mmCIF file of C-alpha atoms in Angstrom:
data_model
loop_
_atom_site.group_PDB
_atom_site.id
_atom_site.type_symbol
_atom_site.label_atom_id
_atom_site.label_comp_id
_atom_site.label_asym_id
_atom_site.label_seq_id
_atom_site.Cartn_x
_atom_site.Cartn_y
_atom_site.Cartn_z
ATOM 1 C CA MET A 58 0.244 0.041 0.014
ATOM 2 C CA VAL A 59 1.375 3.212 -0.815
ATOM 3 C CA ARG A 60 0.749 6.350 2.086
ATOM 4 C CA ASP A 61 2.383 9.403 2.764
ATOM 5 C CA SER A 62 4.879 8.360 5.831
ATOM 6 C CA VAL A 63 6.415 10.044 8.598
ATOM 7 C CA LEU A 64 10.184 8.469 9.127
ATOM 8 C CA PRO A 65 11.354 7.560 12.165
ATOM 9 C CA SER A 66 14.613 8.152 12.425
ATOM 10 C CA LEU A 67 15.923 10.033 9.490
ATOM 11 C CA THR A 68 19.288 10.578 9.201
ATOM 12 C CA ILE A 69 20.715 12.465 6.194
ATOM 13 C CA PHE A 70 24.862 13.645 5.109
ATOM 14 C CA ALA A 71 25.790 15.472 2.194
ATOM 15 C CA ILE A 72 28.407 13.438 1.170
ATOM 16 C CA ASP A 73 32.111 15.189 1.512
ATOM 17 C CA ASN A 74 30.379 17.976 3.899
ATOM 18 C CA ASP A 75 27.603 18.617 6.501
ATOM 19 C CA THR A 76 25.136 16.421 8.763
ATOM 20 C CA LEU A 77 22.221 17.659 7.718
ATOM 21 C CA LEU A 78 19.979 15.547 9.571
ATOM 22 C CA ALA A 79 20.882 12.722 12.422
ATOM 23 C CA ARG A 80 18.660 10.601 13.626
ATOM 24 C CA GLN A 81 15.387 12.810 13.771
ATOM 25 C CA ALA A 82 12.124 11.727 14.145
ATOM 26 C CA GLY A 83 8.983 13.402 12.356
ATOM 27 C CA TYR A 84 10.078 14.166 9.118
ATOM 28 C CA ARG A 85 7.642 13.507 5.889
ATOM 29 C CA GLY A 86 9.814 15.615 3.312
ATOM 30 C CA VAL A 87 13.411 17.560 3.933
ATOM 31 C CA GLN A 88 15.061 19.847 1.867
ATOM 32 C CA LEU A 89 18.287 19.180 0.300
ATOM 33 C CA PRO A 90 20.408 21.771 -1.056
ATOM 34 C CA LEU A 91 22.512 20.919 -4.191
ATOM 35 C CA ASN A 92 26.016 21.985 -3.920
ATOM 36 C CA GLY A 93 26.143 25.067 -6.614
ATOM 37 C CA LEU A 94 30.354 24.761 -6.478
ATOM 38 C CA ALA A 95 30.368 21.724 -8.710
ATOM 39 C CA ASP A 96 27.758 19.701 -11.165
ATOM 40 C CA SER A 97 26.624 17.070 -8.508
ATOM 41 C CA SER A 98 25.861 16.219 -5.332
ATOM 42 C CA ARG A 99 25.141 13.366 -2.949
ATOM 43 C CA PHE A 100 23.660 12.667 -0.094
ATOM 44 C CA TYR A 101 23.869 9.788 2.051
ATOM 45 C CA LEU A 102 20.474 8.903 3.759
ATOM 46 C CA LYS A 103 19.132 6.535 6.557
ATOM 47 C CA ALA A 104 15.157 6.511 6.637
ATOM 48 C CA THR A 105 14.728 4.221 10.024
ATOM 49 C CA SER A 106 17.260 3.348 12.171
ATOM 50 C CA THR A 107 17.573 -0.366 11.893
ATOM 51 C CA SER A 108 18.045 -1.258 8.251
ATOM 52 C CA GLY A 109 21.177 -0.455 5.930
ATOM 53 C CA ALA A 110 21.553 3.058 4.682
ATOM 54 C CA ASP A 111 21.144 4.674 0.828
ATOM 55 C CA THR A 112 23.214 7.019 -1.338
ATOM 56 C CA ILE A 113 21.408 9.238 -4.017
ATOM 57 C CA THR A 114 23.091 11.569 -6.326
ATOM 58 C CA PHE A 115 22.194 14.094 -8.148
ATOM 59 C CA ARG A 116 24.106 14.937 -11.608
ATOM 60 C CA TYR A 117 22.682 18.829 -12.476
ATOM 61 C CA LYS A 118 23.900 22.026 -14.889
ATOM 62 C CA ARG A 119 23.948 24.688 -12.117
ATOM 63 C CA VAL A 120 22.164 27.916 -13.754
ATOM 64 C CA PRO A 121 22.451 31.086 -11.670
ATOM 65 C CA HIS A 122 19.542 33.182 -12.327
ATOM 66 C CA PHE A 123 18.392 36.995 -11.297
ATOM 67 C CA ILE A 124 16.092 37.753 -8.470
ATOM 68 C CA SER A 125 15.455 41.100 -7.903
ATOM 69 C CA ALA A 126 16.660 44.051 -7.862
ATOM 70 C CA GLY A 127 17.192 43.885 -3.630
ATOM 71 C CA CYS A 128 17.561 39.909 -3.520
ATOM 72 C CA GLY A 129 20.322 39.417 -6.412
ATOM 73 C CA PHE A 130 21.403 35.692 -7.497
ATOM 74 C CA VAL A 131 20.127 32.478 -6.828
ATOM 75 C CA ASN A 132 21.420 29.181 -8.149
ATOM 76 C CA TYR A 133 18.644 27.461 -10.467
ATOM 77 C CA PHE A 134 19.812 23.701 -11.413
ATOM 78 C CA ASN A 135 18.350 21.423 -14.315
ATOM 79 C CA ILE A 136 18.437 18.178 -13.089
ATOM 80 C CA ASP A 137 19.798 15.671 -15.804
ATOM 81 C CA THR A 138 20.488 12.141 -13.553
ATOM 82 C CA ILE A 139 19.227 10.947 -10.405
ATOM 83 C CA PHE A 140 20.980 7.809 -8.832
ATOM 84 C CA SER A 141 20.385 5.776 -5.808
ATOM 85 C CA THR A 142 21.190 2.580 -4.389
ATOM 86 C CA TYR A 143 18.256 0.313 -3.257
ATOM 87 C CA ASN A 144 18.944 -0.598 0.221
ATOM 88 C CA GLU A 145 15.971 0.798 2.196
ATOM 89 C CA ILE A 146 14.609 2.637 -1.314
ATOM 90 C CA ASP A 147 12.339 0.737 -3.102
ATOM 91 C CA SER A 148 11.524 3.742 -5.572
ATOM 92 C CA VAL A 149 12.658 7.130 -7.059
ATOM 93 C CA VAL A 150 10.045 9.094 -8.661
ATOM 94 C CA ILE A 151 11.297 12.336 -10.816
ATOM 95 C CA ASN A 152 8.932 14.843 -10.821
ATOM 96 C CA SER A 153 10.546 17.686 -11.634
ATOM 97 C CA THR A 154 13.802 18.198 -13.681
ATOM 98 C CA GLN A 155 13.920 21.740 -12.876
ATOM 99 C CA VAL A 156 14.753 23.349 -9.328
ATOM 100 C CA THR A 157 13.577 27.052 -9.242
ATOM 101 C CA THR A 158 13.128 29.248 -6.446
ATOM 102 C CA ASP A 159 9.269 27.647 -6.901
ATOM 103 C CA ASN A 160 8.136 24.986 -3.865
ATOM 104 C CA ALA A 161 8.216 22.351 -6.343
ATOM 105 C CA THR A 162 8.967 18.521 -5.041
ATOM 106 C CA THR A 163 11.130 17.356 -7.014
ATOM 107 C CA LEU A 164 11.663 13.781 -5.808
ATOM 108 C CA THR A 165 9.345 11.123 -4.472
ATOM 109 C CA LEU A 166 10.892 8.150 -2.511
ATOM 110 C CA PHE A 167 9.927 4.944 -2.161
ATOM 111 C CA PHE A 168 11.072 2.806 1.011
ATOM 112 C CA MET B 230 -10.877 85.814 -32.467
ATOM 113 C CA GLN B 231 -12.143 86.378 -28.430
ATOM 114 C CA LEU B 232 -14.533 88.304 -29.510
ATOM 115 C CA ARG B 233 -15.547 85.771 -31.820
ATOM 116 C CA LEU B 234 -15.512 82.805 -29.782
ATOM 117 C CA ARG B 235 -17.726 84.726 -27.665
ATOM 118 C CA CYS B 236 -20.078 85.346 -30.248
ATOM 119 C CA PHE B 237 -19.942 81.773 -31.101
ATOM 120 C CA PHE B 238 -20.936 81.017 -27.593
ATOM 121 C CA SER B 239 -23.844 83.270 -27.311
ATOM 122 C CA LEU B 240 -25.674 81.644 -30.778
ATOM 123 C CA LEU B 241 -25.483 78.098 -28.591
ATOM 124 C CA LEU B 242 -27.442 79.514 -26.205
ATOM 125 C CA LEU B 243 -29.537 81.141 -28.621
ATOM 126 C CA THR B 244 -30.212 78.448 -30.712
ATOM 127 C CA ALA B 245 -31.250 76.468 -27.219
ATOM 128 C CA ALA B 246 -33.666 78.803 -26.206
ATOM 129 C CA GLY B 247 -35.028 79.000 -29.858
ATOM 130 C CA THR B 248 -35.616 75.089 -29.830
ATOM 131 C CA ALA B 249 -38.629 75.648 -27.543
ATOM 132 C CA GLY B 250 -39.962 77.778 -30.023
ATOM 133 C CA ALA B 251 -41.971 75.295 -33.045
ATOM 134 C CA GLN B 252 -41.434 77.158 -36.286
ATOM 135 C CA ALA B 253 -37.428 77.853 -35.819
ATOM 136 C CA ILE B 254 -35.291 76.469 -39.162
ATOM 137 C CA LYS B 255 -31.635 75.783 -37.979
ATOM 138 C CA ASP B 256 -28.511 76.153 -40.664
ATOM 139 C CA THR B 257 -25.504 74.298 -39.730
ATOM 140 C CA THR B 258 -22.486 76.032 -41.022
ATOM 141 C CA TYR B 259 -18.616 75.567 -40.559
ATOM 142 C CA LYS B 260 -16.408 78.280 -39.921
ATOM 143 C CA PRO B 261 -12.638 78.038 -40.293
ATOM 144 C CA VAL B 262 -11.005 79.004 -36.753
ATOM 145 C CA GLU B 263 -7.120 78.611 -36.318
ATOM 146 C CA ILE B 264 -5.619 77.613 -33.079
ATOM 147 C CA GLN B 265 -1.897 78.266 -31.751
ATOM 148 C CA GLY B 266 -0.017 75.316 -32.207
ATOM 149 C CA GLY B 267 4.079 74.998 -30.822
ATOM 150 C CA LEU B 268 6.288 73.018 -29.629
ATOM 151 C CA ARG B 269 5.651 72.112 -26.000
ATOM 152 C CA LEU B 270 9.109 70.683 -24.404
ATOM 153 C CA GLY B 271 9.023 69.285 -20.971
ATOM 154 C CA VAL B 272 10.612 67.121 -18.214
ATOM 155 C CA ASP B 273 9.427 64.122 -16.438
ATOM 156 C CA ILE B 274 9.830 65.357 -12.777
ATOM 157 C CA THR B 275 8.913 61.836 -11.422
ATOM 158 C CA ARG B 276 12.657 60.756 -12.319
ATOM 159 C CA PHE B 277 14.425 62.468 -10.194
ATOM 160 C CA ALA B 278 11.903 61.360 -7.182
ATOM 161 C CA LEU B 279 12.170 57.717 -8.249
ATOM 162 C CA LYS B 280 16.371 57.559 -7.129
ATOM 163 C CA TYR B 281 15.010 58.059 -3.576
ATOM 164 C CA PHE B 282 13.057 55.122 -4.148
ATOM 165 C CA GLN B 283 15.814 53.088 -6.143
ATOM 166 C CA PRO B 284 18.620 54.675 -5.747
ATOM 167 C CA TYR B 285 21.151 52.940 -7.607
ATOM 168 C CA ARG B 286 18.776 54.316 -10.596
ATOM 169 C CA THR B 287 19.201 57.391 -12.025
ATOM 170 C CA ASP B 288 17.228 58.551 -15.303
ATOM 171 C CA VAL B 289 16.282 61.688 -16.995
ATOM 172 C CA THR B 290 13.266 61.917 -19.436
ATOM 173 C CA VAL B 291 12.586 64.598 -21.522
ATOM 174 C CA ALA B 292 8.756 65.183 -23.311
ATOM 175 C CA ALA B 293 7.969 66.773 -26.324
ATOM 176 C CA ASP B 294 4.481 67.171 -27.814
ATOM 177 C CA ALA B 295 3.171 69.112 -31.018
ATOM 178 C CA GLN B 296 -0.957 69.790 -31.867
ATOM 179 C CA TYR B 297 -1.612 68.392 -35.178
ATOM 180 C CA SER B 298 -5.089 68.805 -35.750
ATOM 181 C CA ARG B 299 -7.812 70.078 -32.979
ATOM 182 C CA ASN B 300 -8.023 66.378 -31.013
ATOM 183 C CA LEU B 301 -4.094 64.354 -32.639
ATOM 184 C CA TYR B 302 -0.841 65.486 -30.836
ATOM 185 C CA PHE B 303 2.207 64.074 -31.709
ATOM 186 C CA ALA B 304 4.292 63.316 -28.593
ATOM 187 C CA GLY B 305 7.413 61.386 -28.516
ATOM 188 C CA GLU B 306 10.063 61.244 -25.036
ATOM 189 C CA LEU B 307 13.757 60.197 -24.428
ATOM 190 C CA SER B 308 15.155 58.991 -21.560
ATOM 191 C CA TYR B 309 18.557 58.670 -20.700
ATOM 192 C CA ASN B 310 19.315 56.000 -18.014
ATOM 193 C CA ASN B 311 22.200 54.591 -15.773
ATOM 194 C CA THR B 312 22.334 51.889 -13.431
ATOM 195 C CA SER B 313 24.401 51.762 -10.562
ATOM 196 C CA HIS B 314 24.535 49.171 -7.661
ATOM 197 C CA THR B 315 26.723 47.432 -5.339
ATOM 198 C CA ASP B 316 26.390 45.562 -2.664
ATOM 199 C CA SER B 317 27.116 42.314 -0.803
ATOM 200 C CA ASN B 318 25.259 40.362 -3.236
ATOM 201 C CA TYR B 319 26.182 41.632 -6.488
ATOM 202 C CA SER B 320 27.917 44.559 -8.572
ATOM 203 C CA TYR B 321 25.889 45.743 -11.693
ATOM 204 C CA LYS B 322 26.749 48.745 -13.957
ATOM 205 C CA GLY B 323 24.073 49.516 -16.684
ATOM 206 C CA ASN B 324 23.175 52.623 -19.123
ATOM 207 C CA GLY B 325 21.389 53.532 -22.339
ATOM 208 C CA ALA B 326 19.112 55.370 -23.662
ATOM 209 C CA SER B 327 15.469 55.347 -25.514
ATOM 210 C CA VAL B 328 12.263 57.167 -27.584
ATOM 211 C CA THR B 329 9.121 56.539 -27.552
ATOM 212 C CA LEU B 330 7.240 57.798 -30.272
ATOM 213 C CA GLY B 331 3.593 58.129 -30.874
ATOM 214 C CA VAL B 332 -0.293 60.200 -30.567
ATOM 215 C CA ASP B 333 -1.651 61.620 -27.668
ATOM 216 C CA TYR B 334 -5.406 62.045 -28.215
ATOM 217 C CA ASN B 335 -7.682 64.705 -26.657
ATOM 218 C CA LEU B 336 -11.356 63.350 -25.028
ATOM 219 C CA LEU B 337 -12.910 66.619 -24.021
ATOM 220 C CA LYS B 338 -15.253 66.825 -26.902
ATOM 221 C CA LYS B 339 -17.647 70.089 -25.983
ATOM 222 C CA ARG B 340 -14.941 72.756 -25.591
ATOM 223 C CA ASP B 341 -13.193 75.999 -26.623
ATOM 224 C CA PRO B 342 -11.294 74.212 -30.128
ATOM 225 C CA GLY B 343 -8.106 76.149 -28.660
ATOM 226 C CA GLU B 344 -8.833 75.107 -25.570
ATOM 227 C CA LYS B 345 -5.496 74.168 -23.407
ATOM 228 C CA ASN B 346 -6.334 71.875 -20.645
ATOM 229 C CA ILE B 347 -7.255 68.508 -21.861
ATOM 230 C CA ILE B 348 -7.544 65.111 -20.996
ATOM 231 C CA TYR B 349 -6.195 62.826 -23.535
ATOM 232 C CA VAL B 350 -5.264 58.899 -24.116
ATOM 233 C CA GLY B 351 -1.998 58.289 -25.719
ATOM 234 C CA ALA B 352 -0.078 55.521 -27.529
ATOM 235 C CA ARG B 353 4.113 55.138 -28.004
ATOM 236 C CA TYR B 354 6.244 52.517 -29.599
ATOM 237 C CA GLY B 355 9.348 52.474 -27.566
ATOM 238 C CA PHE B 356 12.671 51.679 -28.148
ATOM 239 C CA ALA B 357 15.607 51.556 -26.016
ATOM 240 C CA ALA B 358 19.634 50.267 -26.707
ATOM 241 C CA PHE B 359 21.454 49.692 -23.296
ATOM 242 C CA SER B 360 24.386 47.633 -22.808
ATOM 243 C CA TYR B 361 24.648 46.147 -18.797
ATOM 244 C CA ASP B 362 27.851 43.697 -17.100
ATOM 245 C CA ILE B 363 27.524 42.635 -13.885
ATOM 246 C CA PRO B 364 31.168 42.867 -12.889
ATOM 247 C CA THR B 365 30.678 40.441 -9.760
ATOM 248 C CA TYR B 366 27.726 38.074 -8.262
ATOM 249 C CA THR B 367 27.766 35.912 -5.429
ATOM 250 C CA VAL B 368 25.249 33.292 -4.903
ATOM 251 C CA HIS B 369 25.623 32.774 -0.478
ATOM 252 C CA ASP B 370 25.093 28.688 0.114
ATOM 253 C CA PRO B 371 26.389 28.522 4.196
ATOM 254 C CA ILE B 372 26.583 24.901 3.365
ATOM 255 C CA TRP B 373 28.246 24.528 0.220
ATOM 256 C CA GLY B 374 29.913 27.710 0.121
ATOM 257 C CA ASP B 375 29.704 30.454 -1.329
ATOM 258 C CA TYR B 376 29.984 30.917 -5.862
ATOM 259 C CA SER B 377 31.167 34.123 -7.594
ATOM 260 C CA SER B 378 30.940 34.761 -11.053
ATOM 261 C CA SER B 379 30.338 37.366 -12.917
ATOM 262 C CA TYR B 380 28.117 38.086 -16.441
ATOM 263 C CA PRO B 381 30.209 40.495 -18.889
ATOM 264 C CA LYS B 382 28.860 43.062 -21.036
ATOM 265 C CA THR B 383 25.720 42.619 -22.892
ATOM 266 C CA ASN B 384 24.491 45.012 -25.347
ATOM 267 C CA ALA B 385 20.484 44.718 -26.231
ATOM 268 C CA THR B 386 18.030 46.319 -27.038
ATOM 269 C CA ALA B 387 14.445 46.604 -26.192
ATOM 270 C CA HIS B 388 10.650 47.744 -27.997
ATOM 271 C CA TRP B 389 7.376 48.173 -26.218
ATOM 272 C CA VAL B 390 4.061 49.330 -26.973
ATOM 273 C CA GLU B 391 3.050 51.930 -24.142
ATOM 274 C CA LEU B 392 -0.678 52.506 -23.485
ATOM 275 C CA LEU B 393 -1.622 55.984 -21.854
ATOM 276 C CA ILE B 394 -4.077 58.215 -19.887
ATOM 277 C CA GLY B 395 -3.238 61.902 -18.829
ATOM 278 C CA ILE B 396 -4.343 65.694 -17.989
ATOM 279 C CA ARG B 397 -2.638 68.593 -18.947
ATOM 280 C CA ALA B 398 -3.216 72.177 -18.020
ATOM 281 C CA GLU B 399 -2.074 75.572 -18.499
ATOM 282 C CA VAL B 400 -0.742 76.315 -14.935
ATOM 283 C CA PHE B 401 0.474 80.140 -15.918
ATOM 284 C CA ARG B 402 0.928 81.628 -19.834
ATOM 285 C CA ASN B 403 2.330 79.000 -21.695
ATOM 286 C CA PHE B 404 3.659 76.898 -18.943
ATOM 287 C CA TYR B 405 2.055 73.352 -18.653
ATOM 288 C CA MET B 406 1.434 70.954 -15.751
ATOM 289 C CA GLY B 407 0.296 67.706 -16.104
ATOM 290 C CA TRP B 408 0.179 63.750 -15.253
ATOM 291 C CA SER B 409 0.080 60.516 -17.401
ATOM 292 C CA LEU B 410 -0.482 56.685 -16.016
ATOM 293 C CA ARG B 411 1.217 54.441 -18.738
ATOM 294 C CA ASP B 412 1.225 50.865 -19.203
ATOM 295 C CA ARG B 413 4.214 49.090 -21.257
ATOM 296 C CA ILE B 414 4.059 46.034 -22.780
ATOM 297 C CA LEU B 415 7.820 44.861 -23.064
ATOM 298 C CA LEU B 416 7.589 43.255 -26.966
ATOM 299 C CA ASN B 417 10.384 41.473 -27.165
ATOM 300 C CA LYS B 418 10.018 39.379 -24.163
ATOM 301 C CA GLY B 419 12.553 36.997 -24.159
ATOM 302 C CA LEU B 420 14.497 39.944 -22.630
ATOM 303 C CA ALA B 421 13.145 39.699 -19.865
ATOM 304 C CA ASN B 422 13.080 35.846 -19.383
ATOM 305 C CA ARG B 423 16.738 35.700 -19.890
ATOM 306 C CA ASP B 424 18.730 34.684 -16.656
ATOM 307 C CA PHE B 425 20.602 37.393 -16.466
ATOM 308 C CA PRO B 426 18.023 40.127 -17.426
ATOM 309 C CA ALA B 427 19.178 43.976 -17.324
ATOM 310 C CA LEU B 428 18.146 45.244 -13.686
ATOM 311 C CA VAL B 429 16.656 48.765 -15.668
ATOM 312 C CA ILE B 430 15.590 48.782 -19.446
ATOM 313 C CA PRO B 431 15.655 52.564 -20.441
ATOM 314 C CA GLY B 432 12.540 54.348 -20.737
ATOM 315 C CA TYR B 433 10.675 51.199 -19.871
ATOM 316 C CA GLY B 434 11.271 50.129 -15.918
ATOM 317 C CA LYS B 435 12.231 47.276 -14.187
ATOM 318 C CA GLY B 436 14.242 44.991 -16.839
ATOM 319 C CA ASN B 437 13.142 41.677 -15.369
ATOM 320 C CA LYS B 438 9.121 42.342 -16.217
ATOM 321 C CA GLY B 439 6.913 42.052 -19.543
ATOM 322 C CA ASN B 440 5.036 44.653 -18.031
ATOM 323 C CA GLN B 441 5.457 47.700 -16.519
ATOM 324 C CA PHE B 442 2.930 50.013 -15.360
ATOM 325 C CA ASP B 443 4.269 53.889 -14.660
ATOM 326 C CA VAL B 444 3.322 57.639 -13.890
ATOM 327 C CA MET B 445 4.493 60.365 -15.315
ATOM 328 C CA TYR B 446 4.454 64.019 -14.201
ATOM 329 C CA ASN B 447 5.670 66.366 -16.768
ATOM 330 C CA VAL B 448 6.499 70.087 -15.906
ATOM 331 C CA SER B 449 6.417 71.966 -19.863
ATOM 332 C CA TYR B 450 7.065 75.140 -21.608
ATOM 333 C CA PHE B 451 5.256 75.715 -24.761
ATOM 334 C CA ILE B 452 7.110 77.177 -27.939
ATOM 335 C CA PRO B 453 4.323 78.775 -30.084
ATOM 336 C CA LEU B 454 5.572 78.023 -33.950
ATOM 337 C CA TYR B 455 2.905 77.932 -36.343
ATOM 338 C CA LYS B 456 -1.408 77.358 -37.109
ATOM 339 C CA VAL B 457 -3.321 74.581 -36.311
ATOM 340 C CA HIS B 458 -6.421 75.546 -39.218
ATOM 341 C CA THR B 459 -9.879 73.316 -37.653
ATOM 342 C CA LYS B 460 -13.210 74.709 -37.856
ATOM 343 C CA VAL B 461 -16.456 74.911 -35.431
ATOM 344 C CA MET B 462 -20.097 74.045 -36.346
ATOM 345 C CA GLU B 463 -22.266 76.884 -35.868
ATOM 346 C CA ILE B 464 -26.180 76.850 -36.076
ATOM 347 C CA LYS B 465 -27.929 79.566 -36.725
ATOM 348 C CA THR B 466 -31.843 79.727 -36.212
ATOM 349 C CA ARG B 467 -34.257 81.899 -38.581
ATOM 350 C CA LYS B 468 -37.995 81.969 -38.966
#
C-alpha cells in the first residue's frame, strides 16, 4: 500500500560535507541543498535506525538566475540524472527536473 | 478671435432657447478657426523622485509634443538611464537611452477649439538601446560555500508598446503641468526572461518584467510656432 509516511529516524549527510539531519523523527519531506560549486551532489540517507542506508546522487547543470534588485542571484538547477542505491529505498520518482524558487517537489522516494 | 468665440457661445445659447419655439429652422455652417500650434517641451519630474526609492537608478526623461489637429497631438519622449549598484550580493553597471514616439488624443469634446487644458489618451512605440554588465555576483550558500562569478558586458535593444491616459493644464501662460498613467508592454519578451536580465531598461522600467506600470508628471513649456486650422460648427436659427 502506498501512503505518505512519517520517517521514524531520519539521518542525512551531504557527502564530503556536513550532517544535515541526525536521527530526527517526524519528517515527511526534506529540502536538500544542491552544491552550487560542482555539477553533482551526493547525499547519504537513512530513514530508519534498523535497515541499511542509501546514497542518492544528483547530476545537474547550474543556472545562475537573477531574482530581483534586492535579492540578487540564486542558482537554478536543471537535473540531468539521479542515481540511487536501493537498500531501504524501493523506488525513486522524479517529479520535476527544474529546481527553481518554486516550492515544487523534485523527488518522491518510496520505501 | 476672443470676440468671435464669445459670439459663438452666445449663439449656442440662443439656439437652446430657440428650440422651445416650434417653427425655428436651423442652418448649420462650419467656420474656420485657427489654433495656436507649437512645440511643448517638458521634463518628467517623477524620474528625480525615483532616485529616492531606487537609489541605483539615475534617470532623465524629457517629453515633447506638437498639436497636429484639433484633438490630435504627436508626442514622444527621450530617456537616459544610468544604473550602478553594489552590495554584498552583486554589483551592476548599466546605461542606455530610449526614444518613444506616438500620439495623444484629446477626449474632451464640447470645448473651445483652442482650449489648452485637456484629458487625453495616447499610444507610443518605444525603443531602447542599452548595455549592462555584472562585474561580480555571489550566490550565498551556508552549506557548500559561496559561489561567485560575473556576467560580461551585454548590448541589448528593447521594443515596447505604451498605452497611457493623462491630463494636462496650462498653469501660467505657456507653462504646463500634467500627469499621465502608463502601461508598457514589452514586445521582445525574451529580454525579460533571460537568466541575466537588465536591472533597468531605459525608458521602460524593470528589466525582468514583461509589463510595466508607470506614472509621469511633466512640467513643460510651450513654444508657439505655427497655426493649426480647424472648423467650428455654427448653428443659425431663422424663422
